[in-house]
XYZ file of C-alpha atoms in Angstrom:
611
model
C 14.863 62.602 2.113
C 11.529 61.977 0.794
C 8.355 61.843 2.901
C 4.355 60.640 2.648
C 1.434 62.042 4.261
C -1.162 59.476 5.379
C -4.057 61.045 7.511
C -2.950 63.463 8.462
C 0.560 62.456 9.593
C 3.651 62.640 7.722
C 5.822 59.303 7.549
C 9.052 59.490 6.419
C 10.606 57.218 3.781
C 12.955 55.123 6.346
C 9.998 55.034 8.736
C 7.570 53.422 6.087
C 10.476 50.888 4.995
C 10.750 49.951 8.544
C 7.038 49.651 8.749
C 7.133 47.108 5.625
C 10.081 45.283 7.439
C 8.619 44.773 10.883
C 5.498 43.779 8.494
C 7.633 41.262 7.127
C 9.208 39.515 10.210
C 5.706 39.449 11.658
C 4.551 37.617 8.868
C 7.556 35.198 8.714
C 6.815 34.734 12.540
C 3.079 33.999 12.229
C 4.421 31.289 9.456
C 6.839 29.848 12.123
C 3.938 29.799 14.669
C 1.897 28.287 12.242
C 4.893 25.352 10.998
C 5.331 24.689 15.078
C 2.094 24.250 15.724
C 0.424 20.968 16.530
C -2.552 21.043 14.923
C -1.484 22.302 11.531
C -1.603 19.552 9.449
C 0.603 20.395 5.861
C 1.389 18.999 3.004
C 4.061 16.189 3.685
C 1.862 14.986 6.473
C -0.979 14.818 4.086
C 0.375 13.335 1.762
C 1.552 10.412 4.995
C -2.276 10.719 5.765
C -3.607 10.035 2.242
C -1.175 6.938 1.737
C -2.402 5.648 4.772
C -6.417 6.332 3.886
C -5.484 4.039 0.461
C -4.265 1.014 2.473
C -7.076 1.111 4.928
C -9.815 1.330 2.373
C -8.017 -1.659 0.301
C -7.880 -3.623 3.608
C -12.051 -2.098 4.638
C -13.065 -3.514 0.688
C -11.520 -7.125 2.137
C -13.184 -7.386 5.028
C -16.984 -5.961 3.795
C -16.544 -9.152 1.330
C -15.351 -11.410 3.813
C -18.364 -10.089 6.320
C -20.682 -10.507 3.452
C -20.087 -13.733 2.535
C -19.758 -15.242 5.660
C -23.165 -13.498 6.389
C -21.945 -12.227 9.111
C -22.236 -8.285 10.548
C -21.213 -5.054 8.686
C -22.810 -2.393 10.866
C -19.667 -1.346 12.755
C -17.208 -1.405 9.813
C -19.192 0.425 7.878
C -19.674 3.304 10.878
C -16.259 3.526 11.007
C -15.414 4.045 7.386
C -18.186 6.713 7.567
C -16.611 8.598 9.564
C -13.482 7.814 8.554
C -14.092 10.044 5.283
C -16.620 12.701 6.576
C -13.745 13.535 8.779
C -10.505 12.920 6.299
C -11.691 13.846 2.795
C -11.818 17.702 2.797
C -8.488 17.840 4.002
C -7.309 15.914 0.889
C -9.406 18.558 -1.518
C -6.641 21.034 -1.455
C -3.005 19.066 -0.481
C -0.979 21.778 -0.766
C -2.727 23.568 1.702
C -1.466 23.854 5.446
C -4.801 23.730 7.618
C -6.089 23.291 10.903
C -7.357 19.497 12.175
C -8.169 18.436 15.425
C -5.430 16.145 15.769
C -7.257 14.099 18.463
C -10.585 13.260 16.702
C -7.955 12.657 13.711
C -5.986 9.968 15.425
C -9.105 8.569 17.139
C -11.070 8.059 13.275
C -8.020 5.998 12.228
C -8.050 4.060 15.387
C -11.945 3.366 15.301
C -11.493 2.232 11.981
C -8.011 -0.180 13.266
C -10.459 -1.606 16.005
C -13.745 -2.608 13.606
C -10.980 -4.312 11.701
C -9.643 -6.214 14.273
C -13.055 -7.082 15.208
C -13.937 -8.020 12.085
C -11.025 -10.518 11.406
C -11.679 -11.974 15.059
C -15.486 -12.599 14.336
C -14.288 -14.546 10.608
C -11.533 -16.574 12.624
C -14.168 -17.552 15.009
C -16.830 -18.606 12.366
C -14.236 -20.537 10.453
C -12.693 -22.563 13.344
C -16.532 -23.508 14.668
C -17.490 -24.964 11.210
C -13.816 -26.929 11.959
C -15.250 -28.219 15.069
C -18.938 -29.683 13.724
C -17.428 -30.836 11.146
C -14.783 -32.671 12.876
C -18.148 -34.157 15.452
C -19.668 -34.870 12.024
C -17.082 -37.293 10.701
C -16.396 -39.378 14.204
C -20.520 -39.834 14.346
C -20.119 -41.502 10.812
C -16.920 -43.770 11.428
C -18.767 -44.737 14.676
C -21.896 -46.000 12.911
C -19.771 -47.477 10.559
C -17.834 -50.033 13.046
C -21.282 -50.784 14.426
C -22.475 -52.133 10.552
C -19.227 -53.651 10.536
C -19.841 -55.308 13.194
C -23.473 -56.411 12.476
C -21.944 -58.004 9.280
C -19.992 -60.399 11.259
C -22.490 -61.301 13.249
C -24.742 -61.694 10.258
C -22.345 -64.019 8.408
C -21.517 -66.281 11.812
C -25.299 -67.482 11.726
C -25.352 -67.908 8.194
C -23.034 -70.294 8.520
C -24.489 -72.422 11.382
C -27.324 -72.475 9.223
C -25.320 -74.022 6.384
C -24.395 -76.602 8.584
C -27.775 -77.638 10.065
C -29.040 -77.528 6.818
C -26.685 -80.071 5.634
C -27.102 -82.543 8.806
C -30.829 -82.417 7.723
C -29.941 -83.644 4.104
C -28.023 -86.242 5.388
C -30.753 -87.439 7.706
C -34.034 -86.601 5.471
C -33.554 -87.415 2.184
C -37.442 -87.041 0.745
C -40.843 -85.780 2.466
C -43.731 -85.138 0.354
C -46.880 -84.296 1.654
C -50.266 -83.183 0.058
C -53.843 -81.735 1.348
C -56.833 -81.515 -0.732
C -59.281 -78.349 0.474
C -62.982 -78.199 0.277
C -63.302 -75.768 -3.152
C -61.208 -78.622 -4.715
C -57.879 -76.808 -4.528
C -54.924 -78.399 -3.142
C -51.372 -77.499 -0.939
C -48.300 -79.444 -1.292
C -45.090 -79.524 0.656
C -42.509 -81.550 -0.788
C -38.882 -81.926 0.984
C -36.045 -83.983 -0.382
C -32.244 -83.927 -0.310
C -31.823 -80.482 -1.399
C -35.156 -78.771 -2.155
C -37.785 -77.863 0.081
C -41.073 -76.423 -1.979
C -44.524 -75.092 -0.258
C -47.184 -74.832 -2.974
C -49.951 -72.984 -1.222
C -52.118 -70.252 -1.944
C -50.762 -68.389 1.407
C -48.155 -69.062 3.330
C -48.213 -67.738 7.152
C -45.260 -68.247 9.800
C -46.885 -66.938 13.001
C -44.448 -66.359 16.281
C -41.127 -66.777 16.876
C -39.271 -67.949 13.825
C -35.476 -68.701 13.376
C -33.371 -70.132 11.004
C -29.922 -71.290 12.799
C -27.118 -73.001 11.712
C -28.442 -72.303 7.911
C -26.903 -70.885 4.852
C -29.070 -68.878 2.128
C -26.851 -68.772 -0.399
C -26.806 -66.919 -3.721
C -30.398 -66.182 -2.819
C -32.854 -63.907 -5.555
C -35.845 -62.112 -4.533
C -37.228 -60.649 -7.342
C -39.872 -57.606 -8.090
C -41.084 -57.903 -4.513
C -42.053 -55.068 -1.848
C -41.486 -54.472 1.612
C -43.767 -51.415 2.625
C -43.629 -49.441 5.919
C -41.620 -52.434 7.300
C -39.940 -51.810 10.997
C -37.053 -53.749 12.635
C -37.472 -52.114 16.373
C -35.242 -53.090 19.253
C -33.101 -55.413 16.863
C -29.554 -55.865 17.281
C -27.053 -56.563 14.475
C -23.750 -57.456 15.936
C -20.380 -57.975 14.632
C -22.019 -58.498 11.124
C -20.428 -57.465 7.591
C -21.996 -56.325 4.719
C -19.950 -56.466 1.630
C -20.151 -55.108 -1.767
C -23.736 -54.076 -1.147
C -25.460 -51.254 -2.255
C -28.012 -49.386 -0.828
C -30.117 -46.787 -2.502
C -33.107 -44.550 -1.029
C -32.892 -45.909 1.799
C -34.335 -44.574 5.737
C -33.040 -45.228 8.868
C -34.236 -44.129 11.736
C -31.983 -44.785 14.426
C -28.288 -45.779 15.189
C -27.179 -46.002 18.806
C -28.258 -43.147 19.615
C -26.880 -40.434 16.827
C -30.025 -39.887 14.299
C -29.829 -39.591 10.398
C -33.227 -38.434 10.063
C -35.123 -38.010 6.485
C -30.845 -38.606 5.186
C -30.131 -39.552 1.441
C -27.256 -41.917 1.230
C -26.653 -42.281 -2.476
C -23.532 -42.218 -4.954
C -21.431 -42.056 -1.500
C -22.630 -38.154 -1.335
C -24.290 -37.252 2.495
C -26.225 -34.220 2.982
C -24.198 -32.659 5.852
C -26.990 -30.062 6.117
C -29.217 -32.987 7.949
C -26.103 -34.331 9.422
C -24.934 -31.545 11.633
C -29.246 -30.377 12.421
C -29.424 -33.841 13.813
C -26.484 -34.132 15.921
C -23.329 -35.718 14.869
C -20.299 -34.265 16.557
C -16.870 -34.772 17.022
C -16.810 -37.072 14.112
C -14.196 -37.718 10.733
C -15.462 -36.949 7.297
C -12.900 -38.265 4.817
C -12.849 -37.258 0.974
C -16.679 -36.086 1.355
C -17.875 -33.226 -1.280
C -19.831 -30.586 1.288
C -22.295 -29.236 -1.818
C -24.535 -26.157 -1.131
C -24.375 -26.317 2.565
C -24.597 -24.049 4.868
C -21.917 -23.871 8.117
C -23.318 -21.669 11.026
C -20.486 -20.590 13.481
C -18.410 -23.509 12.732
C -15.074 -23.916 14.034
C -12.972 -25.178 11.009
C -9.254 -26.542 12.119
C -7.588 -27.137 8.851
C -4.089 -28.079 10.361
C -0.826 -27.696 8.876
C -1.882 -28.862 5.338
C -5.450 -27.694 4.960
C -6.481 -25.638 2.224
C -9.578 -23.164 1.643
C -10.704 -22.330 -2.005
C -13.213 -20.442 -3.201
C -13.780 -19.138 -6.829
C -15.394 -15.802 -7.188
C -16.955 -13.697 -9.346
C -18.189 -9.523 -8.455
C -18.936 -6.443 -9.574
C -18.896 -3.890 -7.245
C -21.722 -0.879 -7.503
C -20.288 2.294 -9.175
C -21.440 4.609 -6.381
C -17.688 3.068 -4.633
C -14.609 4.837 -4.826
C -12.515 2.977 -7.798
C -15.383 0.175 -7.829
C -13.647 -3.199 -9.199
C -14.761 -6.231 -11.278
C -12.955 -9.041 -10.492
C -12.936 -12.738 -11.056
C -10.745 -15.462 -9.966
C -10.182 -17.712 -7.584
C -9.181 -17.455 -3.888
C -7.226 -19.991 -1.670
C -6.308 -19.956 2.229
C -3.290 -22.147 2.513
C -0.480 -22.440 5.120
C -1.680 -18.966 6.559
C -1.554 -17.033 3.824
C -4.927 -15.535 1.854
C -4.008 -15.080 -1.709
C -6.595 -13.836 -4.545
C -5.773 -14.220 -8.266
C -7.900 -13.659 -10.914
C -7.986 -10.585 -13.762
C -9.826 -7.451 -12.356
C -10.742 -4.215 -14.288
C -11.118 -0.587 -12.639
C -14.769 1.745 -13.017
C -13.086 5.170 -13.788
C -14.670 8.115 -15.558
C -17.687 6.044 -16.385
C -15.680 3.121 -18.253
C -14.378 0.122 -17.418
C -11.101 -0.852 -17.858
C -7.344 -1.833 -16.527
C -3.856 0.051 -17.163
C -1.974 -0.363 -20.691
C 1.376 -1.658 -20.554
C 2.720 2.688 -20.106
C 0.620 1.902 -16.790
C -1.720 4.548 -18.603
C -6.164 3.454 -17.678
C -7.412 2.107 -20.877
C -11.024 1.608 -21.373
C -12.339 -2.034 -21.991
C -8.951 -3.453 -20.980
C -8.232 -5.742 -17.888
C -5.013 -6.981 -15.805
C -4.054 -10.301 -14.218
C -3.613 -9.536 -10.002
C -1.899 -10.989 -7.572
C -2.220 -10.602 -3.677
C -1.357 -12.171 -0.830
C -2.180 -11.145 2.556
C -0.306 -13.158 4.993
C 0.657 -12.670 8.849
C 3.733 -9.947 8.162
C 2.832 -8.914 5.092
C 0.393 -7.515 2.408
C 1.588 -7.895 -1.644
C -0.596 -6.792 -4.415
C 0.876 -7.224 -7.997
C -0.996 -5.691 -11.407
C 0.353 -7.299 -14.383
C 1.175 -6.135 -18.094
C -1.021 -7.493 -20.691
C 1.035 -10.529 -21.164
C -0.333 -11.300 -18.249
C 2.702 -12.781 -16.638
C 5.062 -9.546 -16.156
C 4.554 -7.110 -13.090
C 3.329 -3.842 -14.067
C 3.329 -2.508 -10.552
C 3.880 -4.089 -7.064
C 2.707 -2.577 -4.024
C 4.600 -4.390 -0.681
C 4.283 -3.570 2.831
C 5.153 -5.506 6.005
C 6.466 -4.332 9.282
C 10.233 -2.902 7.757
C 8.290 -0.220 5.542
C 5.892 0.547 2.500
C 7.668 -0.236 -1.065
C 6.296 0.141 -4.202
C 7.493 -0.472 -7.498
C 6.817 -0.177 -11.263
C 8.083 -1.597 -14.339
C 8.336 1.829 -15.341
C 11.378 2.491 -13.012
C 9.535 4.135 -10.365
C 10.537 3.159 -6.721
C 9.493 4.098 -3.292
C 10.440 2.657 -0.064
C 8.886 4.443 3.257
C 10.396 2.754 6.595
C 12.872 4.504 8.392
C 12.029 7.891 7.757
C 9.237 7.642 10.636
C 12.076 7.297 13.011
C 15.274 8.878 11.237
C 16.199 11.127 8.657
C 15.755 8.932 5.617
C 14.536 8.761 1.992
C 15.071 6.531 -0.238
C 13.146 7.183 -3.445
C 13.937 8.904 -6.537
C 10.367 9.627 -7.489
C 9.881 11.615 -3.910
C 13.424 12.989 -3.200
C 16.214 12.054 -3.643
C 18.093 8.627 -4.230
C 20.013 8.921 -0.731
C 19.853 10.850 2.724
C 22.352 9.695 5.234
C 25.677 8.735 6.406
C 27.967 8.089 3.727
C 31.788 7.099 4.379
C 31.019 8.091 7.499
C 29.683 11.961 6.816
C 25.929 12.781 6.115
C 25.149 13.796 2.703
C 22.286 13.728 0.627
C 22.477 12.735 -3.412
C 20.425 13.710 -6.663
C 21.646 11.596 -9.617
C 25.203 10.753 -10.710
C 26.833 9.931 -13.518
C 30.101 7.783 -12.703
C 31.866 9.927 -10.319
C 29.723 13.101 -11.343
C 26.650 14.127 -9.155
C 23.839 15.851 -9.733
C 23.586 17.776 -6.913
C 25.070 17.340 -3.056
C 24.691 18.846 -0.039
C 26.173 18.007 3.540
C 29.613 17.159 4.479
C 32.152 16.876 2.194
C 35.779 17.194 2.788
C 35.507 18.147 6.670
C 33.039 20.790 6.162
C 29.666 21.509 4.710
C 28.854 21.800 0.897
C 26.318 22.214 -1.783
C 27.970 20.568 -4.849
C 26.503 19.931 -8.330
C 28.958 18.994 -10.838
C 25.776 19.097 -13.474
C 25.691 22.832 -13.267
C 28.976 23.143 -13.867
C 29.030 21.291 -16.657
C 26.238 23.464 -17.683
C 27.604 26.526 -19.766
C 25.652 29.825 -20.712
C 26.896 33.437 -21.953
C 23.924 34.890 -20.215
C 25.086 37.608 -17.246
C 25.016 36.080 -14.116
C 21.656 36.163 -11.829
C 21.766 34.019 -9.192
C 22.084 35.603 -5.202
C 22.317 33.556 -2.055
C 20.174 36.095 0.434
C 21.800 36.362 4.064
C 19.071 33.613 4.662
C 20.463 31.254 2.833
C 18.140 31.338 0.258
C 19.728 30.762 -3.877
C 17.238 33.267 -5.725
C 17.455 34.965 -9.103
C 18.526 38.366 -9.574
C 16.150 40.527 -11.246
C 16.760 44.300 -13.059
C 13.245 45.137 -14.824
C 11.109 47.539 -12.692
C 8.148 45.293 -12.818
C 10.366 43.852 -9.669
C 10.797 47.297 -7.742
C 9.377 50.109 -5.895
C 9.708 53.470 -5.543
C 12.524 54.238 -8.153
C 14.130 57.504 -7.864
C 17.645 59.254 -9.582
C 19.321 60.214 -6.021
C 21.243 63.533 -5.947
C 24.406 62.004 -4.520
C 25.198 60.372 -8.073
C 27.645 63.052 -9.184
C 29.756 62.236 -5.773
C 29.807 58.565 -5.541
C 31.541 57.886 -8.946
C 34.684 60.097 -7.279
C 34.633 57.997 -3.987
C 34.972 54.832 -5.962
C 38.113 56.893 -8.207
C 39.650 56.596 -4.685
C 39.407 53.084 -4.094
C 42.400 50.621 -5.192
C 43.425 47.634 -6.537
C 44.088 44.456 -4.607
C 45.036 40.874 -4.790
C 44.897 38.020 -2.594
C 45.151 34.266 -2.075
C 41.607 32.030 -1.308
C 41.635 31.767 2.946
C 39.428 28.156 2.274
C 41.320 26.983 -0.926
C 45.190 27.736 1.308
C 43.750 26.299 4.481
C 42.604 23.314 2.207
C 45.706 23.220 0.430
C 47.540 22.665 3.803
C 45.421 19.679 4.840
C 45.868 17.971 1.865
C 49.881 18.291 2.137
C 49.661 17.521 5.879
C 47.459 14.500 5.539
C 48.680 13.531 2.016
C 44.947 13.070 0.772
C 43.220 15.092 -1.997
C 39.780 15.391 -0.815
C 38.900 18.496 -3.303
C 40.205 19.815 -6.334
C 41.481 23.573 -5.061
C 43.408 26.243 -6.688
C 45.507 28.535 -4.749
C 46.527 30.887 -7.598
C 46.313 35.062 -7.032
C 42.896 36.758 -7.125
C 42.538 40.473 -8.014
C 39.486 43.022 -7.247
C 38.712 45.196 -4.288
C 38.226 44.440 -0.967
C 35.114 45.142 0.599
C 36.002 46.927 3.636
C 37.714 49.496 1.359
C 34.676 50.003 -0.548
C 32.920 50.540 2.482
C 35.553 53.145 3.874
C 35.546 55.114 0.809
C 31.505 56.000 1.007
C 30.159 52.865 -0.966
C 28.585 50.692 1.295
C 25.288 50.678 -0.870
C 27.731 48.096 -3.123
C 28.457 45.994 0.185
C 26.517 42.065 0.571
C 25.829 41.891 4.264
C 25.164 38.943 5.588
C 24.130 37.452 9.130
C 24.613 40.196 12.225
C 25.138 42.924 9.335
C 28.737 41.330 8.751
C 30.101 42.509 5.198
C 30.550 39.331 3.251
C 31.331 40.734 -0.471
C 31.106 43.476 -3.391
C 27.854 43.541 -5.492
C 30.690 43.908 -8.480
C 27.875 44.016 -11.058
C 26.414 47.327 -9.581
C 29.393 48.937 -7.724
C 30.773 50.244 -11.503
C 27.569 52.344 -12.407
C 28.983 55.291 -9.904
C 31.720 55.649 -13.141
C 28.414 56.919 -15.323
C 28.766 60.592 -14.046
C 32.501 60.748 -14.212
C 32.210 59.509 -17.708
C 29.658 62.136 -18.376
C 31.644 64.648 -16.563
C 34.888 63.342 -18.849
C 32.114 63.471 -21.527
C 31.166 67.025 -21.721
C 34.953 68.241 -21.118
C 35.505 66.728 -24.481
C 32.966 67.737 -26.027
C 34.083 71.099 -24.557
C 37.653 70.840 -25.830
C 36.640 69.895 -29.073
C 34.526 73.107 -29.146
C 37.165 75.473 -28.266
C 39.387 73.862 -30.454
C 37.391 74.101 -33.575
C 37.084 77.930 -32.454
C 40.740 78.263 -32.747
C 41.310 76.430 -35.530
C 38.884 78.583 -37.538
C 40.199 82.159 -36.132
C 43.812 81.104 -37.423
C 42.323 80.502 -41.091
């Protein structure tokens, strides 16, 4: 047996393979350790980690526009999100790397971030359902004020008529009055009554005190080109009085019972709600009014079961974002639901642009989008360029995550929090569970073939792929399934080994295998199978029970050869290495080689002395 020296000491050949094997386990150890330990964070949960990042950034974009527009606070949103990536991002730089994250300040980032969201959809409810409210005071102030000029009307049209009728009692009594005055400059004044005229002809006409007209009528009545400046009617009353088909334009009023329309326009049935809510009209109806410009400060809006909120809009966001959007379109609140649809484009690689219909980015391109975000759910669709077929739809609500593309790709993550399950060909598999009753998990199939199985299958366990067998090849065979469990590929260059050496015990191990014999047998699994199927009458696998021949591996081992024997778990033989256990025959047929070579010598000796 060989040995090394190594400072000094010498280290035997078995002593330095043990070395490299303790090496080994230590190492496969440390990478247990490191799989079991809390906070490693690896791959698959990155990639959980990273999905997760995407959705709250799409829902942290929503809510900085909402904020924004509704003027109200960003501060803690934004904090959040800050610290939100310091503290995520380099993990995502390498994500097939297993590394170590405080898994504490990583869940409490994500649920900062959560509660600024909350908040931030709590302070926008609140806003909206104020400007509800004042609006709501706003439009019983104005029905209010209008029964009161209803009223005033009716009053106003009660006296006109008494004054009809006195007027025509004093026809029927005065028929003519004239009367005439001659002034000192020479000028003169008439006043001239008779049955239905009355005419003053003066240079000035004054009606000092208390003047009424009752019982009268001033019928289809024309003042024309004439001026009432900085007139006042203070402390007047107008009761039960109707003004119809009038129209009133520029005009002021100063005071109404109380609620004041102050410096108010009134024109082309538009009013400035601006002045209206500064001056105090609450709790009031505004019907079919157009709300122009205006500012609402913390209003309470209740739109009720049939309101509706629309809003067209038109952005660019600044390029210094991650995937910074243009989009315009048009977005509607109705029945609880928050949808946005316009045609957006995506900033990448210093072009803008939107995904071709082989959902490939295209530069100066755009897509149609869809998305709702309702109580339940969140949908976002991105359309083709016809602009009417879905390109990709990303879904989640409180059963899973699904997304979809037109390009067949599918992906559904629910379950698999809680159980073992995956459904998505572009991850996995396209199954992982029970399956008539027996857990199994399935690559592809075509009709009854699969691509590849493995779990139960006819009472026991089984890695099936009818796809490989399918598969044909005249290469030699190098595939090995280690003790482990692990299918790896048998190598022979020597870029694969160490320490290659010609051992002395060659010339004996080709006569121990001379020594071994023959032997046939039937399959253990395939008989034992065999029997079920007659017992039970069903054909669960296809099985052949026909007579194998070879050796048998204990015999190999007896005879001197266990350097040909597979071990497998507790250094139990399992099988022959039947692709090595022949080259022991080299140095017998060497041996066999030389005699001949011998013989023929000898021979040719003879033959020659007999000549």
């Amino acid at each position: 047996m060989s040995s090394f020296v190594t400072a000094g000491t010498q280290v035997s050949e078995s002593d330095l393979l043990a070395q490299n094997a303790q090496n080994t386990a230590n190492n496969a150890v440390s990478e247990i350790a490191n799989l079991n330990d809390p906070n490693q964070l690896g791959p698959a949960e990155k990639q959980t980690l990273r999905r997760k990042y995407k959705i709250d950034k799409l829902v942290y974009d929503m809510d900085i526009k909402m904020l924004t527009d509704a003027g109200l606070s960003i501060a803690e949103l934004q904090s959040t999100m800050t610290a939100l990536n310091s503290f995520i991002m380099p993990y995502f730089n390498d994500m097939g790397k297993t590394e170590q994250v405080d898994r504490d300040q990583l869940n409490q980032v994500f649920n900062d971030f959560d509660t600024a969201d909350k908040n931030a959809s709590n302070a926008f409810n609140s806003m909206v359902s104020n400007a509800a409210k004042a609006a709501k005071e706003a439009g019983d102030d104005a029905k209010e004020a209008g029964t009161k000029a209803q009223e005033a009307g009716e009053a106003a049209k009660q006296a006109a008529d008494q004054a009809q009728a006195d007027a025509t009692q004093a026809k029927d009594s005065i028929n003519n009055i004239h009367l005439g005055v001659k002034n000192a400059d020479g000028s003169t004044s008439t006043f001239n009554m008779n049955g239905n005229t009355i005419l003053m002809d003066t240079a000035q006409t004054i009606i000092s005190g208390k003047t009424s007209i009752l019982d009268g009528t001033i019928d289809t009545a024309k003042i024309a080109n004439a001026a009432i400046n900085t007139a006042q009617i203070a402390d007047g009353a107008i009761n039960n009085a109707k003004i119809a088909n009038a129209s009133i334009d520029d005009a002021k009023i100063n005071s109404l019972n109380g609620n004041k329309l102050v410096e108010n326009s009134i024109t082309a049935n538009k009013i400035d709600v601006n002045d209206l809510i500064a001056n105090g009209i609450n709790t009031k109806t505004l019907t079919a009014v157009n709300l122009n410009t205006s500012t609402l400060t913390t209003p309470q809006l209740n739109l009720g079961l049939n309101g509706t909120f629309t809003e067209d809009f038109n952005y660019t966001q600044p390029t210094s974002l991650f995937l910074p959007k243009k989009n315009k379109g048009t977005l509607t609140f109705n029945h609880g639901v928050i949808q946005s649809e316009g045609r957006m484009q995506t900033y990448v690689n210093g072009q803008w642009g939107g995904m071709n219909d082989s959902l490939v980015f295209q530069s100066g391109i755009d897509n149609a989008q869809w998305t709702e975000v309702a109580p339940g759910y969140l949908k976002m669709d991105l359309y083709k360029q016809d602009g009417t077929t879905v390109a990709e739809r990303t879904y989640s609500d409180p059963t899973g995550f699904y997304y979809t593309s037109m390009l067949g790709n599918k992906s559904y993550l629910g379950n698999i929090l809680q159980t073992s399950q995956v459904q998505t060909p572009s991850v996995l598999a396209k199954y992982i569970g029970p399956s008539d009753g027996e857990l199994r998990l399935q690559i592809g199939n075509n009709g009854s073939h699969y691509g590849f199985q493995v779990g139960s299958y006819a009472g026991s366990e089984a890695v099936l792929s009818d796809f490989i067998y399918s598969s044909t090849s005249s290469h030699s065979p190098d595939i090995h399934i280690t003790e482990g469990g692990h299918l790896v590929r048998t190598t022979s260059a020597s870029k694969y080994k160490y320490n290659i050496k010609n051992p002395d015990i060659e010339t004996t191990l080709g006569d121990r295998l001379l020594n071994v014999h023959l032997a046939t047998w039937n399959d253990k699994r395939a008989v034992d199978s065999y029997a079920e199927q007659l017992s039970t009458g069903e054909e669960r696998e296809k099985s052949s029970i026909d007579k194998y021949y070879g050796l048998i591996a204990e015999q190999l081992r007896d005879a001197g050869l266990d350097m040909f024997i597979s071990y497998g778990k507790n250094h139990e033989i399992e099988g022959i290495q039947y692709d090595r256990a022949w080259v022991p025959l080299l140095s017998v047929i060497r041996r066999l080689n030389d005699k001949v070579n011998e013989y023929e010598l000898r021979l040719s000796k003879l033959e020659g002395a007999n000549k």
